[in-house]
Amino acid sequence: MILAALVGVALGLLGGGGSILTVPIFTLVLGTGTREAIVSSLFVVAITSVVSTAFRVRRREVLWRVAAVFAATGLLGGVAGGMVGRFFPEPVLTGLFAAIMIVTAIAMMRRRREPTEPRQTRPITRAIRTVATGLDVGVLTGALGAGGGFLIVPALTFLGLPIAAAVGTSLLVIAMIPGDG
């Protein structure tokens, strides 16, 4: 129960990480197989994301259009990634999952240089970048079966969203597509 509460706090606070915490708890603590742990984590992540999204909506930290585009393209990418992912053995999936976690953590810890002037991009350019990023995250999530949430927040910050909006928008995406948690 304590571990479950910690997962809920992490997901609500960070906008991701539900699966990267829940899957190891199911596999290492409860002794389930990786695939069973991934499926079981969907329920936990879905419920937590819905509740956390409600709080973020009240704080106006959810960008609805970005979430809709990201969720739709992530879903398409997830289907493609799922078709590819089932051909990988479990140890390979586990290794990829761990490697992506490390790379994402390093990318988020790097200091970002603030531009002297806000970068202006055309709406079509922003839309194309959002679609491409959503597809990329979806493919990775579908192939691995989990991990979208911890990829969505860095991806949204890469697209230029402030961290609070990235967290709130990520929670909505995860609530719409629980497999992305």
PDB file of C-alpha atoms in Angstrom, residues 13-145:
ATOM      1  CA  LEU A  13       3.419  15.512  -9.154  1.00  0.00           C
ATOM      2  CA  LEU A  14       5.556  14.717 -12.194  1.00  0.00           C
ATOM      3  CA  GLY A  15       2.928  13.993 -14.863  1.00  0.00           C
ATOM      4  CA  GLY A  16       4.488  10.643 -15.603  1.00  0.00           C
ATOM      5  CA  GLY A  17       6.330   7.789 -14.067  1.00  0.00           C
ATOM      6  CA  GLY A  18       3.356   5.653 -13.125  1.00  0.00           C
ATOM      7  CA  SER A  19       4.464   2.707 -15.207  1.00  0.00           C
ATOM      8  CA  ILE A  20       8.162   3.083 -14.565  1.00  0.00           C
ATOM      9  CA  LEU A  21       7.395   2.731 -10.873  1.00  0.00           C
ATOM     10  CA  THR A  22       4.440   0.348 -11.011  1.00  0.00           C
ATOM     11  CA  VAL A  23       5.977  -2.214 -13.358  1.00  0.00           C
ATOM     12  CA  PRO A  24       9.059  -2.777 -11.153  1.00  0.00           C
ATOM     13  CA  ILE A  25       6.829  -2.992  -8.074  1.00  0.00           C
ATOM     14  CA  PHE A  26       4.727  -5.685  -9.724  1.00  0.00           C
ATOM     15  CA  THR A  27       7.767  -7.591 -11.030  1.00  0.00           C
ATOM     16  CA  LEU A  28      10.285  -7.197  -8.215  1.00  0.00           C
ATOM     17  CA  VAL A  29       8.063  -6.901  -5.147  1.00  0.00           C
ATOM     18  CA  LEU A  30       5.043  -8.974  -6.168  1.00  0.00           C
ATOM     19  CA  GLY A  31       6.890 -11.403  -8.454  1.00  0.00           C
ATOM     20  CA  THR A  32       4.714 -11.119 -11.578  1.00  0.00           C
ATOM     21  CA  GLY A  33       6.088 -11.438 -15.114  1.00  0.00           C
ATOM     22  CA  THR A  34       6.962  -8.309 -17.062  1.00  0.00           C
ATOM     23  CA  ARG A  35       4.035  -8.563 -19.472  1.00  0.00           C
ATOM     24  CA  GLU A  36       1.545  -9.182 -16.637  1.00  0.00           C
ATOM     25  CA  ALA A  37       3.018  -6.269 -14.680  1.00  0.00           C
ATOM     26  CA  ILE A  38       2.614  -3.957 -17.664  1.00  0.00           C
ATOM     27  CA  VAL A  39      -1.043  -4.866 -18.083  1.00  0.00           C
ATOM     28  CA  SER A  40      -1.745  -4.593 -14.350  1.00  0.00           C
ATOM     29  CA  SER A  41      -0.143  -1.179 -14.170  1.00  0.00           C
ATOM     30  CA  LEU A  42      -2.647   0.166 -16.734  1.00  0.00           C
ATOM     31  CA  PHE A  43      -5.457   0.169 -14.178  1.00  0.00           C
ATOM     32  CA  VAL A  44      -3.375   1.883 -11.507  1.00  0.00           C
ATOM     33  CA  VAL A  45      -2.090   4.533 -13.888  1.00  0.00           C
ATOM     34  CA  ALA A  46      -5.498   5.215 -15.480  1.00  0.00           C
ATOM     35  CA  ILE A  47      -7.257   5.928 -12.187  1.00  0.00           C
ATOM     36  CA  THR A  48      -4.411   8.040 -10.805  1.00  0.00           C
ATOM     37  CA  SER A  49      -4.149  10.082 -14.006  1.00  0.00           C
ATOM     38  CA  VAL A  50      -7.850  10.909 -14.111  1.00  0.00           C
ATOM     39  CA  VAL A  51      -7.823  12.161 -10.529  1.00  0.00           C
ATOM     40  CA  SER A  52      -4.580  14.121 -11.000  1.00  0.00           C
ATOM     41  CA  THR A  53      -5.816  15.656 -14.259  1.00  0.00           C
ATOM     42  CA  ALA A  54      -8.866  17.064 -12.455  1.00  0.00           C
ATOM     43  CA  PHE A  55      -6.578  18.967 -10.076  1.00  0.00           C
ATOM     44  CA  ARG A  56      -4.403  20.265 -12.918  1.00  0.00           C
ATOM     45  CA  VAL A  57      -7.449  21.400 -14.919  1.00  0.00           C
ATOM     46  CA  ARG A  58      -8.561  23.564 -11.996  1.00  0.00           C
ATOM     47  CA  ARG A  59      -5.104  25.151 -11.940  1.00  0.00           C
ATOM     48  CA  ARG A  60      -5.325  25.791 -15.710  1.00  0.00           C
ATOM     49  CA  GLU A  61      -2.238  23.682 -16.387  1.00  0.00           C
ATOM     50  CA  VAL A  62      -3.722  21.578 -19.183  1.00  0.00           C
ATOM     51  CA  LEU A  63      -3.401  22.507 -22.852  1.00  0.00           C
ATOM     52  CA  TRP A  64      -6.374  20.718 -24.371  1.00  0.00           C
ATOM     53  CA  ARG A  65      -5.465  20.995 -28.065  1.00  0.00           C
ATOM     54  CA  VAL A  66      -1.908  19.851 -27.519  1.00  0.00           C
ATOM     55  CA  ALA A  67      -3.191  16.916 -25.454  1.00  0.00           C
ATOM     56  CA  ALA A  68      -5.695  15.946 -28.162  1.00  0.00           C
ATOM     57  CA  VAL A  69      -3.093  16.004 -30.940  1.00  0.00           C
ATOM     58  CA  PHE A  70      -0.493  14.250 -28.804  1.00  0.00           C
ATOM     59  CA  ALA A  71      -2.953  11.557 -27.698  1.00  0.00           C
ATOM     60  CA  ALA A  72      -4.249  10.903 -31.234  1.00  0.00           C
ATOM     61  CA  THR A  73      -0.810  10.651 -32.790  1.00  0.00           C
ATOM     62  CA  GLY A  74       0.544   8.767 -29.788  1.00  0.00           C
ATOM     63  CA  LEU A  75      -2.238   6.229 -30.180  1.00  0.00           C
ATOM     64  CA  LEU A  76      -1.374   5.698 -33.846  1.00  0.00           C
ATOM     65  CA  GLY A  77       2.312   5.387 -33.036  1.00  0.00           C
ATOM     66  CA  GLY A  78       1.475   3.073 -30.156  1.00  0.00           C
ATOM     67  CA  VAL A  79      -0.355   0.654 -32.448  1.00  0.00           C
ATOM     68  CA  ALA A  80       2.639   0.552 -34.791  1.00  0.00           C
ATOM     69  CA  GLY A  81       5.077   0.176 -31.909  1.00  0.00           C
ATOM     70  CA  GLY A  82       2.951  -2.577 -30.366  1.00  0.00           C
ATOM     71  CA  MET A  83       3.097  -4.580 -33.579  1.00  0.00           C
ATOM     72  CA  VAL A  84       6.880  -4.293 -33.626  1.00  0.00           C
ATOM     73  CA  GLY A  85       7.382  -4.748 -29.874  1.00  0.00           C
ATOM     74  CA  ARG A  86       5.831  -8.185 -29.693  1.00  0.00           C
ATOM     75  CA  PHE A  87       8.722  -9.567 -31.740  1.00  0.00           C
ATOM     76  CA  PHE A  88      11.271  -8.616 -29.072  1.00  0.00           C
ATOM     77  CA  PRO A  89      12.028 -11.002 -26.201  1.00  0.00           C
ATOM     78  CA  GLU A  90      11.308  -9.819 -22.653  1.00  0.00           C
ATOM     79  CA  PRO A  91      14.963  -9.178 -21.719  1.00  0.00           C
ATOM     80  CA  VAL A  92      15.373  -6.902 -24.738  1.00  0.00           C
ATOM     81  CA  LEU A  93      12.209  -4.963 -23.829  1.00  0.00           C
ATOM     82  CA  THR A  94      13.417  -4.593 -20.253  1.00  0.00           C
ATOM     83  CA  GLY A  95      16.844  -3.375 -21.422  1.00  0.00           C
ATOM     84  CA  LEU A  96      15.321  -0.863 -23.844  1.00  0.00           C
ATOM     85  CA  PHE A  97      12.993   0.370 -21.126  1.00  0.00           C
ATOM     86  CA  ALA A  98      15.924   0.938 -18.753  1.00  0.00           C
ATOM     87  CA  ALA A  99      18.059   2.630 -21.418  1.00  0.00           C
ATOM     88  CA  ILE A 100      15.281   5.037 -22.377  1.00  0.00           C
ATOM     89  CA  MET A 101      14.706   5.882 -18.703  1.00  0.00           C
ATOM     90  CA  ILE A 102      18.382   6.799 -18.299  1.00  0.00           C
ATOM     91  CA  VAL A 103      18.577   8.870 -21.492  1.00  0.00           C
ATOM     92  CA  THR A 104      15.372  10.728 -20.605  1.00  0.00           C
ATOM     93  CA  ALA A 105      16.604  11.481 -17.079  1.00  0.00           C
ATOM     94  CA  ILE A 106      19.885  12.870 -18.378  1.00  0.00           C
ATOM     95  CA  ALA A 107      18.089  15.017 -20.968  1.00  0.00           C
ATOM     96  CA  MET A 108      15.763  16.497 -18.323  1.00  0.00           C
ATOM     97  CA  MET A 109      18.631  17.305 -15.939  1.00  0.00           C
ATOM     98  CA  ARG A 110      20.628  19.252 -18.500  1.00  0.00           C
ATOM     99  CA  ARG A 111      20.427  23.009 -18.089  1.00  0.00           C
ATOM    100  CA  ARG A 112      18.504  24.722 -20.810  1.00  0.00           C
ATOM    101  CA  ARG A 113      19.662  28.010 -22.219  1.00  0.00           C
ATOM    102  CA  GLU A 114      16.919  30.577 -22.207  1.00  0.00           C
ATOM    103  CA  PRO A 115      16.672  32.394 -25.533  1.00  0.00           C
ATOM    104  CA  THR A 116      17.154  36.145 -25.359  1.00  0.00           C
ATOM    105  CA  GLU A 117      13.936  36.572 -27.344  1.00  0.00           C
ATOM    106  CA  PRO A 118      10.999  34.187 -27.416  1.00  0.00           C
ATOM    107  CA  ARG A 119      11.243  31.895 -30.410  1.00  0.00           C
ATOM    108  CA  GLN A 120       8.329  32.430 -32.750  1.00  0.00           C
ATOM    109  CA  THR A 121       7.243  29.481 -34.846  1.00  0.00           C
ATOM    110  CA  ARG A 122       4.459  29.280 -37.331  1.00  0.00           C
ATOM    111  CA  PRO A 123       1.353  27.343 -36.245  1.00  0.00           C
ATOM    112  CA  ILE A 124       1.879  24.751 -38.993  1.00  0.00           C
ATOM    113  CA  THR A 125       5.455  24.165 -37.814  1.00  0.00           C
ATOM    114  CA  ARG A 126       4.277  23.720 -34.210  1.00  0.00           C
ATOM    115  CA  ALA A 127       1.565  21.324 -35.383  1.00  0.00           C
ATOM    116  CA  ILE A 128       4.007  19.231 -37.421  1.00  0.00           C
ATOM    117  CA  ARG A 129       6.451  19.060 -34.492  1.00  0.00           C
ATOM    118  CA  THR A 130       3.635  18.049 -32.118  1.00  0.00           C
ATOM    119  CA  VAL A 131       2.401  15.330 -34.491  1.00  0.00           C
ATOM    120  CA  ALA A 132       5.917  13.969 -35.090  1.00  0.00           C
ATOM    121  CA  THR A 133       6.772  13.982 -31.395  1.00  0.00           C
ATOM    122  CA  GLY A 134       3.465  12.312 -30.490  1.00  0.00           C
ATOM    123  CA  LEU A 135       4.096   9.577 -33.072  1.00  0.00           C
ATOM    124  CA  ASP A 136       7.639   9.025 -31.801  1.00  0.00           C
ATOM    125  CA  VAL A 137       6.545   8.734 -28.175  1.00  0.00           C
ATOM    126  CA  GLY A 138       3.671   6.467 -29.236  1.00  0.00           C
ATOM    127  CA  VAL A 139       5.977   4.094 -31.114  1.00  0.00           C
ATOM    128  CA  LEU A 140       8.300   3.794 -28.130  1.00  0.00           C
ATOM    129  CA  THR A 141       5.401   3.333 -25.731  1.00  0.00           C
ATOM    130  CA  GLY A 142       3.729   0.743 -27.929  1.00  0.00           C
ATOM    131  CA  ALA A 143       6.930  -1.219 -28.435  1.00  0.00           C
ATOM    132  CA  LEU A 144       7.791  -1.220 -24.735  1.00  0.00           C
ATOM    133  CA  GLY A 145       4.216  -1.536 -23.490  1.00  0.00           C
TER     134      GLY A 145
END
